[in-house]
Amino acid sequence: FMIRPDNDLIEERVRGLIAQEFKVDKSLISYDSEFKGLGRDSLAVLELLALIENEFDISISDEEARQISSFRSLVDSITEHLRAKQKT
């Protein structure tokens, strides 16, 4: 189903996916959380991004993936992709 790029909804879904994938409590994931700070390496982040792509039906390029290192940058990327999809 298509969701509107509603940041609160996106943030909540992403927070849940990160908590599930990284096995950390949701309350530990703030808007400014860096993935390294959550104890995750680049492989874990790539696995998370694959999950995100499936969840939101988007495609994140390798170049873009290298720029995503925090909760904030991930939410921003998802929001941009969803807005772009709505315009098509």
PDB file of N, CA and C in Angstrom:
ATOM      1  N   PHE A   1       0.836  -1.186   0.000  1.00  0.00           N
ATOM      2  CA  PHE A   1       0.000   0.000   0.000  1.00  0.00           C
ATOM      3  C   PHE A   1       0.874   1.240   0.000  1.00  0.00           C
ATOM      4  N   MET A   2       0.346   2.295  -0.559  1.00  0.00           N
ATOM      5  CA  MET A   2       1.107   3.541  -0.661  1.00  0.00           C
ATOM      6  C   MET A   2       0.852   4.396   0.570  1.00  0.00           C
ATOM      7  N   ILE A   3       1.931   4.844   1.191  1.00  0.00           N
ATOM      8  CA  ILE A   3       1.748   5.737   2.337  1.00  0.00           C
ATOM      9  C   ILE A   3       2.195   7.140   1.955  1.00  0.00           C
ATOM     10  N   ARG A   4       1.546   8.105   2.562  1.00  0.00           N
ATOM     11  CA  ARG A   4       1.983   9.489   2.366  1.00  0.00           C
ATOM     12  C   ARG A   4       3.296   9.689   3.094  1.00  0.00           C
ATOM     13  N   PRO A   5       4.174  10.532   2.587  1.00  0.00           N
ATOM     14  CA  PRO A   5       5.431  10.788   3.287  1.00  0.00           C
ATOM     15  C   PRO A   5       5.187  11.590   4.577  1.00  0.00           C
ATOM     16  N   ASP A   6       4.608  10.944   5.549  1.00  0.00           N
ATOM     17  CA  ASP A   6       4.344  11.551   6.840  1.00  0.00           C
ATOM     18  C   ASP A   6       5.517  11.198   7.749  1.00  0.00           C
ATOM     19  N   ASN A   7       6.333  12.212   8.083  1.00  0.00           N
ATOM     20  CA  ASN A   7       7.566  11.932   8.801  1.00  0.00           C
ATOM     21  C   ASN A   7       7.369  11.181  10.110  1.00  0.00           C
ATOM     22  N   ASP A   8       6.339  11.507  10.873  1.00  0.00           N
ATOM     23  CA  ASP A   8       6.131  10.816  12.145  1.00  0.00           C
ATOM     24  C   ASP A   8       5.882   9.327  11.919  1.00  0.00           C
ATOM     25  N   LEU A   9       5.080   9.025  10.930  1.00  0.00           N
ATOM     26  CA  LEU A   9       4.782   7.624  10.620  1.00  0.00           C
ATOM     27  C   LEU A   9       6.035   6.913  10.113  1.00  0.00           C
ATOM     28  N   ILE A  10       6.769   7.570   9.231  1.00  0.00           N
ATOM     29  CA  ILE A  10       8.009   6.991   8.710  1.00  0.00           C
ATOM     30  C   ILE A  10       8.989   6.756   9.846  1.00  0.00           C
ATOM     31  N   GLU A  11       9.169   7.764  10.698  1.00  0.00           N
ATOM     32  CA  GLU A  11      10.103   7.625  11.818  1.00  0.00           C
ATOM     33  C   GLU A  11       9.731   6.456  12.704  1.00  0.00           C
ATOM     34  N   GLU A  12       8.462   6.305  12.994  1.00  0.00           N
ATOM     35  CA  GLU A  12       8.024   5.215  13.879  1.00  0.00           C
ATOM     36  C   GLU A  12       8.276   3.854  13.235  1.00  0.00           C
ATOM     37  N   ARG A  13       7.963   3.722  11.954  1.00  0.00           N
ATOM     38  CA  ARG A  13       8.200   2.457  11.258  1.00  0.00           C
ATOM     39  C   ARG A  13       9.690   2.144  11.179  1.00  0.00           C
ATOM     40  N   VAL A  14      10.498   3.158  10.870  1.00  0.00           N
ATOM     41  CA  VAL A  14      11.945   2.957  10.760  1.00  0.00           C
ATOM     42  C   VAL A  14      12.529   2.606  12.127  1.00  0.00           C
ATOM     43  N   ARG A  15      12.086   3.297  13.162  1.00  0.00           N
ATOM     44  CA  ARG A  15      12.566   3.008  14.520  1.00  0.00           C
ATOM     45  C   ARG A  15      12.278   1.546  14.880  1.00  0.00           C
ATOM     46  N   GLY A  16      11.089   1.078  14.528  1.00  0.00           N
ATOM     47  CA  GLY A  16      10.726  -0.314  14.799  1.00  0.00           C
ATOM     48  C   GLY A  16      11.593  -1.290  14.029  1.00  0.00           C
ATOM     49  N   LEU A  17      11.873  -0.983  12.760  1.00  0.00           N
ATOM     50  CA  LEU A  17      12.719  -1.862  11.945  1.00  0.00           C
ATOM     51  C   LEU A  17      14.156  -1.895  12.457  1.00  0.00           C
ATOM     52  N   ILE A  18      14.671  -0.736  12.855  1.00  0.00           N
ATOM     53  CA  ILE A  18      16.032  -0.690  13.402  1.00  0.00           C
ATOM     54  C   ILE A  18      16.095  -1.486  14.704  1.00  0.00           C
ATOM     55  N   ALA A  19      15.117  -1.298  15.560  1.00  0.00           N
ATOM     56  CA  ALA A  19      15.090  -2.014  16.844  1.00  0.00           C
ATOM     57  C   ALA A  19      15.064  -3.523  16.600  1.00  0.00           C
ATOM     58  N   GLN A  20      14.252  -3.938  15.649  1.00  0.00           N
ATOM     59  CA  GLN A  20      14.128  -5.365  15.320  1.00  0.00           C
ATOM     60  C   GLN A  20      15.424  -5.900  14.715  1.00  0.00           C
ATOM     61  N   GLU A  21      15.960  -5.191  13.732  1.00  0.00           N
ATOM     62  CA  GLU A  21      17.145  -5.665  13.001  1.00  0.00           C
ATOM     63  C   GLU A  21      18.404  -5.611  13.868  1.00  0.00           C
ATOM     64  N   PHE A  22      18.557  -4.541  14.648  1.00  0.00           N
ATOM     65  CA  PHE A  22      19.763  -4.368  15.458  1.00  0.00           C
ATOM     66  C   PHE A  22      19.607  -4.930  16.871  1.00  0.00           C
ATOM     67  N   LYS A  23      18.403  -5.415  17.168  1.00  0.00           N
ATOM     68  CA  LYS A  23      18.110  -5.985  18.489  1.00  0.00           C
ATOM     69  C   LYS A  23      18.450  -5.020  19.627  1.00  0.00           C
ATOM     70  N   VAL A  24      17.919  -3.794  19.482  1.00  0.00           N
ATOM     71  CA  VAL A  24      18.062  -2.776  20.525  1.00  0.00           C
ATOM     72  C   VAL A  24      16.672  -2.261  20.877  1.00  0.00           C
ATOM     73  N   ASP A  25      16.552  -1.701  22.064  1.00  0.00           N
ATOM     74  CA  ASP A  25      15.278  -1.144  22.499  1.00  0.00           C
ATOM     75  C   ASP A  25      14.960   0.112  21.699  1.00  0.00           C
ATOM     76  N   LYS A  26      13.700   0.234  21.290  1.00  0.00           N
ATOM     77  CA  LYS A  26      13.276   1.411  20.504  1.00  0.00           C
ATOM     78  C   LYS A  26      13.614   2.720  21.201  1.00  0.00           C
ATOM     79  N   SER A  27      13.533   2.723  22.535  1.00  0.00           N
ATOM     80  CA  SER A  27      13.772   3.962  23.291  1.00  0.00           C
ATOM     81  C   SER A  27      15.221   4.433  23.172  1.00  0.00           C
ATOM     82  N   LEU A  28      16.131   3.559  22.733  1.00  0.00           N
ATOM     83  CA  LEU A  28      17.545   3.934  22.576  1.00  0.00           C
ATOM     84  C   LEU A  28      17.808   4.609  21.232  1.00  0.00           C
ATOM     85  N   ILE A  29      16.803   4.600  20.343  1.00  0.00           N
ATOM     86  CA  ILE A  29      16.987   5.143  19.000  1.00  0.00           C
ATOM     87  C   ILE A  29      16.373   6.537  18.934  1.00  0.00           C
ATOM     88  N   SER A  30      17.243   7.536  18.945  1.00  0.00           N
ATOM     89  CA  SER A  30      16.772   8.914  18.844  1.00  0.00           C
ATOM     90  C   SER A  30      16.966   9.399  17.411  1.00  0.00           C
ATOM     91  N   TYR A  31      16.430  10.564  17.117  1.00  0.00           N
ATOM     92  CA  TYR A  31      16.543  11.131  15.773  1.00  0.00           C
ATOM     93  C   TYR A  31      17.999  11.323  15.376  1.00  0.00           C
ATOM     94  N   ASP A  32      18.864  11.555  16.382  1.00  0.00           N
ATOM     95  CA  ASP A  32      20.282  11.808  16.110  1.00  0.00           C
ATOM     96  C   ASP A  32      21.158  10.571  16.249  1.00  0.00           C
ATOM     97  N   SER A  33      20.553   9.396  16.467  1.00  0.00           N
ATOM     98  CA  SER A  33      21.334   8.167  16.637  1.00  0.00           C
ATOM     99  C   SER A  33      22.157   7.845  15.393  1.00  0.00           C
ATOM    100  N   GLU A  34      23.447   7.585  15.616  1.00  0.00           N
ATOM    101  CA  GLU A  34      24.333   7.094  14.557  1.00  0.00           C
ATOM    102  C   GLU A  34      24.338   5.571  14.659  1.00  0.00           C
ATOM    103  N   PHE A  35      24.364   4.900  13.516  1.00  0.00           N
ATOM    104  CA  PHE A  35      24.345   3.440  13.542  1.00  0.00           C
ATOM    105  C   PHE A  35      25.564   2.873  14.257  1.00  0.00           C
ATOM    106  N   LYS A  36      26.731   3.508  14.091  1.00  0.00           N
ATOM    107  CA  LYS A  36      27.928   3.042  14.805  1.00  0.00           C
ATOM    108  C   LYS A  36      27.716   3.119  16.305  1.00  0.00           C
ATOM    109  N   GLY A  37      27.002   4.156  16.742  1.00  0.00           N
ATOM    110  CA  GLY A  37      26.708   4.328  18.163  1.00  0.00           C
ATOM    111  C   GLY A  37      25.802   3.238  18.701  1.00  0.00           C
ATOM    112  N   LEU A  38      25.060   2.607  17.806  1.00  0.00           N
ATOM    113  CA  LEU A  38      24.203   1.487  18.187  1.00  0.00           C
ATOM    114  C   LEU A  38      24.970   0.170  18.062  1.00  0.00           C
ATOM    115  N   GLY A  39      26.280   0.279  17.798  1.00  0.00           N
ATOM    116  CA  GLY A  39      27.129  -0.903  17.744  1.00  0.00           C
ATOM    117  C   GLY A  39      27.005  -1.707  16.466  1.00  0.00           C
ATOM    118  N   ARG A  40      26.689  -1.050  15.365  1.00  0.00           N
ATOM    119  CA  ARG A  40      26.479  -1.773  14.117  1.00  0.00           C
ATOM    120  C   ARG A  40      27.518  -1.402  13.066  1.00  0.00           C
ATOM    121  N   ASP A  41      27.999  -2.421  12.357  1.00  0.00           N
ATOM    122  CA  ASP A  41      28.972  -2.197  11.291  1.00  0.00           C
ATOM    123  C   ASP A  41      28.252  -1.975   9.961  1.00  0.00           C
ATOM    124  N   SER A  42      29.052  -1.742   8.918  1.00  0.00           N
ATOM    125  CA  SER A  42      28.458  -1.407   7.620  1.00  0.00           C
ATOM    126  C   SER A  42      27.649  -2.567   7.038  1.00  0.00           C
ATOM    127  N   LEU A  43      28.032  -3.810   7.318  1.00  0.00           N
ATOM    128  CA  LEU A  43      27.257  -4.945   6.822  1.00  0.00           C
ATOM    129  C   LEU A  43      25.862  -4.954   7.443  1.00  0.00           C
ATOM    130  N   ALA A  44      25.785  -4.694   8.730  1.00  0.00           N
ATOM    131  CA  ALA A  44      24.481  -4.642   9.405  1.00  0.00           C
ATOM    132  C   ALA A  44      23.626  -3.522   8.836  1.00  0.00           C
ATOM    133  N   VAL A  45      24.256  -2.405   8.504  1.00  0.00           N
ATOM    134  CA  VAL A  45      23.514  -1.277   7.920  1.00  0.00           C
ATOM    135  C   VAL A  45      22.994  -1.655   6.532  1.00  0.00           C
ATOM    136  N   LEU A  46      23.805  -2.356   5.738  1.00  0.00           N
ATOM    137  CA  LEU A  46      23.345  -2.792   4.413  1.00  0.00           C
ATOM    138  C   LEU A  46      22.162  -3.750   4.533  1.00  0.00           C
ATOM    139  N   GLU A  47      22.200  -4.634   5.525  1.00  0.00           N
ATOM    140  CA  GLU A  47      21.074  -5.540   5.747  1.00  0.00           C
ATOM    141  C   GLU A  47      19.829  -4.754   6.143  1.00  0.00           C
ATOM    142  N   LEU A  48      20.015  -3.726   6.976  1.00  0.00           N
ATOM    143  CA  LEU A  48      18.901  -2.865   7.362  1.00  0.00           C
ATOM    144  C   LEU A  48      18.330  -2.158   6.134  1.00  0.00           C
ATOM    145  N   LEU A  49      19.200  -1.648   5.276  1.00  0.00           N
ATOM    146  CA  LEU A  49      18.737  -0.930   4.089  1.00  0.00           C
ATOM    147  C   LEU A  49      17.945  -1.841   3.160  1.00  0.00           C
ATOM    148  N   ALA A  50      18.345  -3.106   3.047  1.00  0.00           N
ATOM    149  CA  ALA A  50      17.587  -4.060   2.230  1.00  0.00           C
ATOM    150  C   ALA A  50      16.185  -4.245   2.811  1.00  0.00           C
ATOM    151  N   LEU A  51      16.109  -4.320   4.117  1.00  0.00           N
ATOM    152  CA  LEU A  51      14.814  -4.437   4.800  1.00  0.00           C
ATOM    153  C   LEU A  51      13.964  -3.188   4.546  1.00  0.00           C
ATOM    154  N   ILE A  52      14.599  -2.026   4.638  1.00  0.00           N
ATOM    155  CA  ILE A  52      13.917  -0.743   4.415  1.00  0.00           C
ATOM    156  C   ILE A  52      13.381  -0.673   2.980  1.00  0.00           C
ATOM    157  N   GLU A  53      14.212  -1.084   2.013  1.00  0.00           N
ATOM    158  CA  GLU A  53      13.781  -1.054   0.611  1.00  0.00           C
ATOM    159  C   GLU A  53      12.526  -1.902   0.420  1.00  0.00           C
ATOM    160  N   ASN A  54      12.494  -3.077   1.029  1.00  0.00           N
ATOM    161  CA  ASN A  54      11.318  -3.942   0.925  1.00  0.00           C
ATOM    162  C   ASN A  54      10.112  -3.338   1.629  1.00  0.00           C
ATOM    163  N   GLU A  55      10.324  -2.817   2.813  1.00  0.00           N
ATOM    164  CA  GLU A  55       9.231  -2.267   3.616  1.00  0.00           C
ATOM    165  C   GLU A  55       8.552  -1.086   2.933  1.00  0.00           C
ATOM    166  N   PHE A  56       9.356  -0.207   2.342  1.00  0.00           N
ATOM    167  CA  PHE A  56       8.821   1.020   1.751  1.00  0.00           C
ATOM    168  C   PHE A  56       8.722   0.959   0.225  1.00  0.00           C
ATOM    169  N   ASP A  57       9.121  -0.171  -0.373  1.00  0.00           N
ATOM    170  CA  ASP A  57       9.090  -0.351  -1.820  1.00  0.00           C
ATOM    171  C   ASP A  57       9.848   0.773  -2.534  1.00  0.00           C
ATOM    172  N   ILE A  58      11.093   0.963  -2.093  1.00  0.00           N
ATOM    173  CA  ILE A  58      11.969   1.968  -2.702  1.00  0.00           C
ATOM    174  C   ILE A  58      13.283   1.284  -3.060  1.00  0.00           C
ATOM    175  N   SER A  59      14.118   1.978  -3.806  1.00  0.00           N
ATOM    176  CA  SER A  59      15.431   1.462  -4.170  1.00  0.00           C
ATOM    177  C   SER A  59      16.486   2.502  -3.810  1.00  0.00           C
ATOM    178  N   ILE A  60      17.405   2.100  -2.943  1.00  0.00           N
ATOM    179  CA  ILE A  60      18.466   2.996  -2.479  1.00  0.00           C
ATOM    180  C   ILE A  60      19.748   2.599  -3.205  1.00  0.00           C
ATOM    181  N   SER A  61      20.347   3.559  -3.927  1.00  0.00           N
ATOM    182  CA  SER A  61      21.567   3.269  -4.680  1.00  0.00           C
ATOM    183  C   SER A  61      22.729   3.005  -3.728  1.00  0.00           C
ATOM    184  N   ASP A  62      23.763   2.335  -4.245  1.00  0.00           N
ATOM    185  CA  ASP A  62      24.959   2.070  -3.434  1.00  0.00           C
ATOM    186  C   ASP A  62      25.594   3.371  -2.968  1.00  0.00           C
ATOM    187  N   GLU A  63      25.633   4.342  -3.867  1.00  0.00           N
ATOM    188  CA  GLU A  63      26.226   5.638  -3.521  1.00  0.00           C
ATOM    189  C   GLU A  63      25.447   6.295  -2.377  1.00  0.00           C
ATOM    190  N   GLU A  64      24.141   6.261  -2.482  1.00  0.00           N
ATOM    191  CA  GLU A  64      23.298   6.839  -1.433  1.00  0.00           C
ATOM    192  C   GLU A  64      23.462   6.064  -0.127  1.00  0.00           C
ATOM    193  N   ALA A  65      23.542   4.745  -0.230  1.00  0.00           N
ATOM    194  CA  ALA A  65      23.676   3.901   0.964  1.00  0.00           C
ATOM    195  C   ALA A  65      24.927   4.269   1.754  1.00  0.00           C
ATOM    196  N   ARG A  66      25.993   4.623   1.041  1.00  0.00           N
ATOM    197  CA  ARG A  66      27.239   4.996   1.735  1.00  0.00           C
ATOM    198  C   ARG A  66      27.074   6.282   2.550  1.00  0.00           C
ATOM    199  N   GLN A  67      26.104   7.110   2.172  1.00  0.00           N
ATOM    200  CA  GLN A  67      25.878   8.376   2.876  1.00  0.00           C
ATOM    201  C   GLN A  67      24.972   8.216   4.092  1.00  0.00           C
ATOM    202  N   ILE A  68      24.310   7.080   4.199  1.00  0.00           N
ATOM    203  CA  ILE A  68      23.349   6.866   5.286  1.00  0.00           C
ATOM    204  C   ILE A  68      24.064   6.247   6.476  1.00  0.00           C
ATOM    205  N   SER A  69      24.185   7.033   7.532  1.00  0.00           N
ATOM    206  CA  SER A  69      24.915   6.547   8.704  1.00  0.00           C
ATOM    207  C   SER A  69      24.155   6.792  10.003  1.00  0.00           C
ATOM    208  N   SER A  70      22.960   7.353   9.880  1.00  0.00           N
ATOM    209  CA  SER A  70      22.210   7.693  11.089  1.00  0.00           C
ATOM    210  C   SER A  70      20.710   7.537  10.847  1.00  0.00           C
ATOM    211  N   PHE A  71      19.984   7.533  11.931  1.00  0.00           N
ATOM    212  CA  PHE A  71      18.525   7.469  11.860  1.00  0.00           C
ATOM    213  C   PHE A  71      18.002   8.640  11.031  1.00  0.00           C
ATOM    214  N   ARG A  72      18.509   9.834  11.307  1.00  0.00           N
ATOM    215  CA  ARG A  72      18.067  11.037  10.597  1.00  0.00           C
ATOM    216  C   ARG A  72      18.298  10.913   9.085  1.00  0.00           C
ATOM    217  N   SER A  73      19.503  10.500   8.677  1.00  0.00           N
ATOM    218  CA  SER A  73      19.798  10.416   7.236  1.00  0.00           C
ATOM    219  C   SER A  73      18.960   9.331   6.569  1.00  0.00           C
ATOM    220  N   LEU A  74      18.650   8.259   7.293  1.00  0.00           N
ATOM    221  CA  LEU A  74      17.811   7.199   6.737  1.00  0.00           C
ATOM    222  C   LEU A  74      16.377   7.693   6.531  1.00  0.00           C
ATOM    223  N   VAL A  75      15.819   8.360   7.535  1.00  0.00           N
ATOM    224  CA  VAL A  75      14.453   8.885   7.426  1.00  0.00           C
ATOM    225  C   VAL A  75      14.377   9.915   6.294  1.00  0.00           C
ATOM    226  N   ASP A  76      15.388  10.783   6.205  1.00  0.00           N
ATOM    227  CA  ASP A  76      15.407  11.788   5.130  1.00  0.00           C
ATOM    228  C   ASP A  76      15.428  11.123   3.764  1.00  0.00           C
ATOM    229  N   SER A  77      16.232  10.072   3.623  1.00  0.00           N
ATOM    230  CA  SER A  77      16.325   9.356   2.349  1.00  0.00           C
ATOM    231  C   SER A  77      14.997   8.710   1.984  1.00  0.00           C
ATOM    232  N   ILE A  78      14.376   8.036   2.934  1.00  0.00           N
ATOM    233  CA  ILE A  78      13.083   7.386   2.683  1.00  0.00           C
ATOM    234  C   ILE A  78      12.048   8.420   2.275  1.00  0.00           C
ATOM    235  N   THR A  79      12.004   9.531   2.988  1.00  0.00           N
ATOM    236  CA  THR A  79      11.036  10.588   2.698  1.00  0.00           C
ATOM    237  C   THR A  79      11.218  11.116   1.276  1.00  0.00           C
ATOM    238  N   GLU A  80      12.476  11.349   0.871  1.00  0.00           N
ATOM    239  CA  GLU A  80      12.749  11.822  -0.492  1.00  0.00           C
ATOM    240  C   GLU A  80      12.263  10.812  -1.528  1.00  0.00           C
ATOM    241  N   HIS A  81      12.545   9.531  -1.294  1.00  0.00           N
ATOM    242  CA  HIS A  81      12.131   8.486  -2.241  1.00  0.00           C
ATOM    243  C   HIS A  81      10.608   8.424  -2.354  1.00  0.00           C
ATOM    244  N   LEU A  82       9.918   8.503  -1.219  1.00  0.00           N
ATOM    245  CA  LEU A  82       8.460   8.427  -1.248  1.00  0.00           C
ATOM    246  C   LEU A  82       7.858   9.644  -1.930  1.00  0.00           C
ATOM    247  N   ARG A  83       8.423  10.813  -1.708  1.00  0.00           N
ATOM    248  CA  ARG A  83       7.917  12.017  -2.387  1.00  0.00           C
ATOM    249  C   ARG A  83       8.123  11.904  -3.887  1.00  0.00           C
ATOM    250  N   ALA A  84       9.286  11.397  -4.289  1.00  0.00           N
ATOM    251  CA  ALA A  84       9.576  11.245  -5.718  1.00  0.00           C
ATOM    252  C   ALA A  84       8.607  10.256  -6.358  1.00  0.00           C
ATOM    253  N   LYS A  85       8.278   9.174  -5.626  1.00  0.00           N
ATOM    254  CA  LYS A  85       7.338   8.177  -6.157  1.00  0.00           C
ATOM    255  C   LYS A  85       5.949   8.775  -6.332  1.00  0.00           C
ATOM    256  N   GLN A  86       5.557   9.671  -5.444  1.00  0.00           N
ATOM    257  CA  GLN A  86       4.230  10.273  -5.530  1.00  0.00           C
ATOM    258  C   GLN A  86       4.078  11.157  -6.740  1.00  0.00           C
ATOM    259  N   LYS A  87       5.197  11.722  -7.202  1.00  0.00           N
ATOM    260  CA  LYS A  87       5.154  12.638  -8.335  1.00  0.00           C
ATOM    261  C   LYS A  87       5.023  11.891  -9.656  1.00  0.00           C
ATOM    262  N   THR A  88       5.262  10.587  -9.636  1.00  0.00           N
ATOM    263  CA  THR A  88       5.212   9.826 -10.897  1.00  0.00           C
ATOM    264  C   THR A  88       3.825   9.267 -11.122  1.00  0.00           C
TER     265      THR A  88
END
